[in-house]
């Protein structure tokens, strides 16, 4: 009999298939929102492996996402037509798209290894600064590669991403991260997170644990980047800047570091929150003396401010995360 976790994975893949099959019957706006929720779940859960379970603090996740997006887009845009002609339909281009996603993830994982191996002996703020620098370097590199569009980026990326691929990737990411953390080897991550000195005294190779977490997290960030590029149809270095990295970190912190279910919920909520404020801006409240009522149009203009205030309020009320019931120690991030 299959383990419980694999049964859940199969159910999630079947539901993803149903969602992908029904995509043509869903309004394009909701498809856009659902796709961004799925991609953000992949990003947040993969970063949670590094920041939440392994106890590191990475600010370079958008850099790994950029590597995956550019590698996958270059393969489907430049090599794809040479192999399959101009047709984007059929089994060949779909299999090539899957290969491009995997290649993007693999190159991102390699970048994670190259960056992580020498720098993961650092801790806390120092590691955050190194990963932040990595993200900035990646943006500068892509901005200066003219064959990849330079500062303007790549336009006309094939539209291969659909709801099935997005939510299947999210399901595989959740399954992989959960399996690693709950395995015997993964307990080393938790020991490293709780007390690195004690973990080393017990014979755990903490540097190896951190590198594995970094490489696996970078791989799935690269997959998310490939999905993003083939849904957005255009990518440029600005889409993977420091702000994007911070957005992913906020999802992990709001969800509760080390809490996979909370991080998934936070990724969905923080994707929906700006959309909710956008919808609210179209309504008016009843107000005496004004037949049109009190317009909430100002909400649209003040969306960034309201979004930030809601985040501050959430952190004041639930500093340990929305689905974490134990209070976070004061010394934690």
Coordinates of C-alpha atoms in Angstrom, one line a residue:
X1 CA 0.0 0.0 0.0
X2 CA 1.2 3.5 -0.9
X3 CA 2.3 5.7 2.0
X4 CA -0.2 8.4 3.0
X5 CA 1.9 11.2 1.6
X6 CA 2.2 9.6 -1.9
X7 CA -1.6 9.1 -2.0
X8 CA -2.0 12.8 -1.2
X9 CA 0.5 13.6 -4.0
X10 CA -1.5 11.5 -6.5
X11 CA -4.8 13.2 -5.5
X12 CA -3.1 16.6 -5.9
X13 CA -1.8 15.7 -9.3
X14 CA -5.3 14.4 -10.4
X15 CA -6.9 17.7 -9.1
X16 CA -4.3 19.7 -11.0
X17 CA -5.2 17.7 -14.1
X18 CA -8.9 18.5 -13.7
X19 CA -8.0 22.2 -13.1
X20 CA -5.9 22.2 -16.3
X21 CA -8.6 20.5 -18.3
X22 CA -11.2 23.1 -17.1
X23 CA -8.9 26.1 -17.7
X24 CA -10.6 27.1 -20.9
X25 CA -13.9 27.4 -19.1
X26 CA -12.5 29.6 -16.3
X27 CA -12.4 33.4 -16.7
X28 CA -8.9 34.6 -17.8
X29 CA -8.6 36.9 -14.7
X30 CA -9.1 34.0 -12.3
X31 CA -6.7 31.9 -14.3
X32 CA -4.1 34.7 -13.9
X33 CA -4.7 34.9 -10.1
X34 CA -4.6 31.1 -9.7
X35 CA -1.4 30.8 -11.7
X36 CA 0.3 33.4 -9.6
X37 CA -0.9 31.7 -6.4
X38 CA 0.6 28.4 -7.5
X39 CA 3.9 29.9 -8.5
X40 CA 4.1 31.8 -5.2
X41 CA 3.4 28.6 -3.3
X42 CA 6.4 26.9 -5.1
X43 CA 8.6 29.9 -4.2
X44 CA 7.5 30.2 -0.6
X45 CA 7.6 26.5 0.2
X46 CA 11.1 26.1 -1.4
X47 CA 12.4 29.2 0.5
X48 CA 10.8 27.8 3.7
X49 CA 13.2 24.8 3.4
X50 CA 16.1 27.2 3.6
X51 CA 14.9 29.9 6.0
X52 CA 12.4 27.9 8.1
X53 CA 13.6 24.4 8.4
X54 CA 17.4 24.8 8.0
X55 CA 17.5 28.1 9.9
X56 CA 19.4 30.1 7.3
X57 CA 18.3 33.6 6.1
X58 CA 18.4 33.9 2.3
X59 CA 17.5 37.1 0.4
X60 CA 18.5 35.8 -3.0
X61 CA 15.5 33.6 -4.0
X62 CA 14.5 35.9 -6.8
X63 CA 18.0 35.4 -8.3
X64 CA 17.5 31.7 -8.5
X65 CA 14.1 32.3 -10.0
X66 CA 15.7 34.5 -12.6
X67 CA 18.2 31.8 -13.6
X68 CA 15.5 29.3 -14.1
X69 CA 13.3 31.7 -16.0
X70 CA 16.0 32.8 -18.4
X71 CA 17.4 29.3 -19.0
X72 CA 14.0 27.8 -19.7
X73 CA 12.9 30.7 -21.9
X74 CA 16.1 30.5 -23.9
X75 CA 15.7 26.8 -24.5
X76 CA 12.0 27.1 -25.7
X77 CA 12.5 30.3 -27.7
X78 CA 15.8 29.5 -29.5
X79 CA 16.3 25.7 -29.5
X80 CA 12.6 24.8 -29.6
X81 CA 11.8 26.2 -33.1
X82 CA 14.9 24.4 -34.5
X83 CA 13.7 21.1 -33.1
X84 CA 9.9 21.4 -33.7
X85 CA 9.5 24.2 -36.2
X86 CA 7.1 27.1 -35.4
X87 CA 4.3 24.9 -34.0
X88 CA 3.8 25.3 -30.3
X89 CA 1.3 22.5 -30.1
X90 CA 1.8 18.7 -29.8
X91 CA 3.7 16.3 -27.6
X92 CA 7.2 17.4 -28.8
X93 CA 7.0 21.0 -27.7
X94 CA 5.4 20.0 -24.4
X95 CA 8.1 17.5 -23.6
X96 CA 10.7 20.1 -24.5
X97 CA 9.0 22.6 -22.2
X98 CA 9.3 20.1 -19.4
X99 CA 12.9 19.6 -20.2
X100 CA 13.4 23.3 -20.2
X101 CA 11.8 23.6 -16.8
X102 CA 14.0 20.9 -15.4
X103 CA 17.1 22.4 -17.0
X104 CA 16.2 25.8 -15.5
X105 CA 15.8 24.2 -12.1
X106 CA 19.1 22.3 -12.5
X107 CA 21.1 25.4 -13.5
X108 CA 19.5 27.4 -10.6
X109 CA 20.5 24.5 -8.2
X110 CA 24.0 24.7 -9.6
X111 CA 24.0 28.4 -8.9
X112 CA 22.8 27.6 -5.4
X113 CA 25.7 25.2 -4.9
X114 CA 28.3 27.7 -6.3
X115 CA 27.0 30.5 -4.1
X116 CA 26.1 28.4 -1.1
X117 CA 29.2 26.2 -0.7
X118 CA 31.6 29.0 0.1
X119 CA 29.2 31.3 1.9
X120 CA 27.1 28.9 4.1
X121 CA 29.7 29.0 6.8
X122 CA 28.4 32.4 7.4
X123 CA 25.4 32.9 9.7
X124 CA 22.5 35.3 10.1
X125 CA 22.9 38.8 8.8
X126 CA 26.2 38.0 7.0
X127 CA 24.6 35.2 5.0
X128 CA 21.6 37.4 4.2
X129 CA 24.0 40.1 2.8
X130 CA 25.8 37.5 0.6
X131 CA 22.6 36.1 -0.8
X132 CA 21.3 39.7 -1.4
X133 CA 24.5 40.4 -3.3
X134 CA 24.0 37.3 -5.4
X135 CA 20.5 38.4 -6.4
X136 CA 21.9 41.8 -7.5
X137 CA 24.8 40.2 -9.4
X138 CA 22.3 37.9 -11.3
X139 CA 20.2 41.0 -12.3
X140 CA 23.3 42.9 -13.5
X141 CA 24.5 39.9 -15.5
X142 CA 21.2 39.4 -17.3
X143 CA 20.9 43.1 -17.9
X144 CA 24.2 43.1 -19.8
X145 CA 23.7 39.9 -21.9
X146 CA 22.4 41.3 -25.2
X147 CA 21.6 37.9 -26.7
X148 CA 19.0 37.5 -23.8
X149 CA 17.5 40.9 -24.5
X150 CA 19.6 43.0 -22.1
X151 CA 17.6 45.4 -19.9
X152 CA 14.5 44.9 -22.0
X153 CA 14.5 41.2 -21.4
X154 CA 13.0 38.4 -23.6
X155 CA 9.6 39.0 -25.3
X156 CA 7.5 36.3 -27.0
X157 CA 8.3 33.4 -24.6
X158 CA 6.0 30.5 -25.7
X159 CA 2.8 30.2 -23.8
X160 CA 3.3 26.7 -22.3
X161 CA 2.4 27.2 -18.6
X162 CA -1.1 26.3 -17.6
X163 CA -2.9 25.5 -14.4
X164 CA -2.0 21.8 -14.5
X165 CA 1.8 22.5 -14.7
X166 CA 1.7 25.2 -12.0
X167 CA -0.3 23.2 -9.4
X168 CA 1.5 19.9 -10.3
X169 CA 4.8 21.7 -9.6
X170 CA 3.4 23.1 -6.3
X171 CA 2.3 19.6 -5.3
X172 CA 5.7 18.1 -6.1
X173 CA 7.4 20.9 -4.3
X174 CA 5.3 20.4 -1.1
X175 CA 5.8 16.6 -1.3
X176 CA 9.5 16.8 -1.8
X177 CA 10.1 19.4 1.0
X178 CA 7.9 17.6 3.4
X179 CA 9.5 14.2 2.6
X180 CA 13.0 15.7 3.1
X181 CA 12.1 17.3 6.4
X182 CA 10.4 14.3 7.8
X183 CA 13.1 11.9 6.8
X184 CA 16.0 10.7 9.0
X185 CA 18.4 12.9 7.0
X186 CA 16.0 15.9 7.2
X187 CA 16.1 15.8 11.0
X188 CA 19.6 17.1 10.6
X189 CA 18.1 20.3 9.1
X190 CA 15.9 20.8 12.2
X191 CA 18.9 20.0 14.6
X192 CA 21.0 22.6 12.6
X193 CA 18.2 25.1 12.9
X194 CA 17.7 24.6 16.6
X195 CA 21.4 24.5 17.8
X196 CA 24.2 24.3 15.2
X197 CA 26.9 23.7 17.8
X198 CA 25.0 20.9 19.5
X199 CA 24.2 19.4 16.1
X200 CA 27.9 19.3 15.2
X201 CA 28.7 17.8 18.6
X202 CA 26.2 15.0 17.7
X203 CA 28.1 14.3 14.5
X204 CA 25.8 16.0 12.1
X205 CA 27.5 17.7 9.1
X206 CA 25.7 21.0 9.4
X207 CA 27.4 22.6 6.4
X208 CA 26.2 19.7 4.2
X209 CA 22.7 20.1 5.6
X210 CA 22.6 23.8 4.8
X211 CA 24.0 23.2 1.3
X212 CA 21.5 20.5 0.5
X213 CA 18.7 22.8 1.7
X214 CA 20.1 25.7 -0.4
X215 CA 20.4 23.5 -3.6
X216 CA 16.9 22.0 -3.3
X217 CA 15.4 25.4 -2.6
X218 CA 17.2 26.9 -5.5
X219 CA 16.1 24.1 -7.8
X220 CA 12.4 24.7 -7.2
X221 CA 12.9 28.5 -7.4
X222 CA 14.3 27.9 -10.9
X223 CA 11.2 25.7 -11.8
X224 CA 9.0 28.6 -10.5
X225 CA 10.9 31.0 -12.7
X226 CA 10.4 28.8 -15.8
X227 CA 6.7 28.6 -15.1
X228 CA 6.5 32.4 -14.6
X229 CA 8.3 33.1 -17.8
X230 CA 6.1 30.8 -19.9
X231 CA 2.9 32.3 -18.4
X232 CA 3.9 36.0 -18.4
X233 CA 5.3 35.6 -22.0
X234 CA 8.0 38.2 -21.2
X235 CA 10.8 38.4 -18.6
X236 CA 13.2 41.1 -17.7
X237 CA 15.7 41.6 -14.9
X238 CA 13.4 44.1 -13.0
X239 CA 10.9 41.2 -12.4
X240 CA 13.5 39.4 -10.2
X241 CA 14.9 42.3 -8.2
X242 CA 15.3 42.7 -4.4
X243 CA 11.6 43.6 -4.0
X244 CA 10.6 40.2 -5.4
X245 CA 13.0 38.4 -2.9
X246 CA 11.4 40.4 0.0
X247 CA 7.9 39.4 -1.1
X248 CA 8.8 35.7 -0.9
X249 CA 10.5 36.2 2.5
X250 CA 7.4 38.0 3.8
X251 CA 5.2 35.0 2.7
X252 CA 7.5 32.7 4.7
X253 CA 7.5 34.9 7.8
X254 CA 3.7 35.5 7.7
X255 CA 3.0 31.8 7.2
X256 CA 5.3 30.9 10.1
X257 CA 8.9 29.9 9.5
X258 CA 9.1 26.1 9.3
X259 CA 5.3 25.7 9.0
X260 CA 4.6 24.4 5.5
X261 CA 0.8 24.6 5.7
X262 CA 1.1 28.2 7.0
X263 CA 3.5 29.2 4.3
X264 CA 1.1 27.8 1.6
X265 CA -1.8 29.8 3.1
X266 CA 0.3 32.9 3.4
X267 CA 1.4 32.6 -0.3
X268 CA -2.3 32.4 -1.3
X269 CA -3.4 35.2 1.0
X270 CA -0.7 37.7 0.1
X271 CA -1.4 37.0 -3.6
X272 CA -5.1 37.6 -3.1
X273 CA -4.7 40.7 -0.8
X274 CA -3.8 43.2 -3.5
X275 CA -6.5 41.8 -5.8
X276 CA -9.0 42.2 -3.0
X277 CA -8.1 45.8 -2.4
X278 CA -8.3 46.4 -6.2
X279 CA -11.9 45.0 -6.2
X280 CA -12.8 47.0 -3.1
X281 CA -11.8 50.2 -4.9
X282 CA -14.7 49.7 -7.3
X283 CA -17.4 49.9 -4.5
X284 CA -19.1 52.8 -2.7
X285 CA -20.4 52.9 0.9
X286 CA -23.8 54.5 1.8
X287 CA -23.2 58.0 3.1
X288 CA -25.9 60.5 4.2
X289 CA -26.4 63.4 1.8
X290 CA -24.6 61.8 -1.2
X291 CA -26.8 59.5 -3.4
X292 CA -23.7 58.0 -4.9
X293 CA -22.3 57.1 -1.5
X294 CA -18.7 57.3 -0.3
X295 CA -16.5 56.1 -3.1
X296 CA -13.7 53.7 -2.2
X297 CA -11.8 54.6 -5.3
X298 CA -9.0 56.0 -3.0
X299 CA -8.3 52.4 -1.9
X300 CA -6.9 51.7 -5.4
X301 CA -4.4 54.6 -5.0
X302 CA -3.5 53.7 -1.5
X303 CA -3.1 50.0 -2.1
X304 CA 0.6 49.8 -1.4
X305 CA 0.1 51.7 1.9
X306 CA -2.8 49.6 3.0
X307 CA -1.0 46.4 2.0
X308 CA 2.0 47.4 4.2
X309 CA -0.3 48.4 7.1
X310 CA -2.1 45.1 6.9
X311 CA 1.2 43.2 7.0
X312 CA 2.3 45.3 10.1
X313 CA -1.0 44.5 11.8
X314 CA -0.7 40.8 11.0
X315 CA 2.8 40.7 12.4
X316 CA 1.7 42.5 15.6
X317 CA -1.2 40.1 16.1
X318 CA 0.4 36.9 14.9
X319 CA 4.2 37.3 15.1
X320 CA 4.7 33.5 15.1
X321 CA 2.8 33.1 11.8
X322 CA -0.8 32.6 10.9
X323 CA -0.9 28.9 11.5
X324 CA 1.7 28.5 14.2
X325 CA 0.3 28.3 17.7
X326 CA 3.4 28.5 19.7
X327 CA 4.8 32.0 20.2
X328 CA 8.1 32.6 18.4
X329 CA 11.1 33.3 20.7
X330 CA 12.0 37.0 21.0
X331 CA 15.5 36.3 19.5
X332 CA 14.0 34.8 16.3
X333 CA 13.9 36.8 13.1

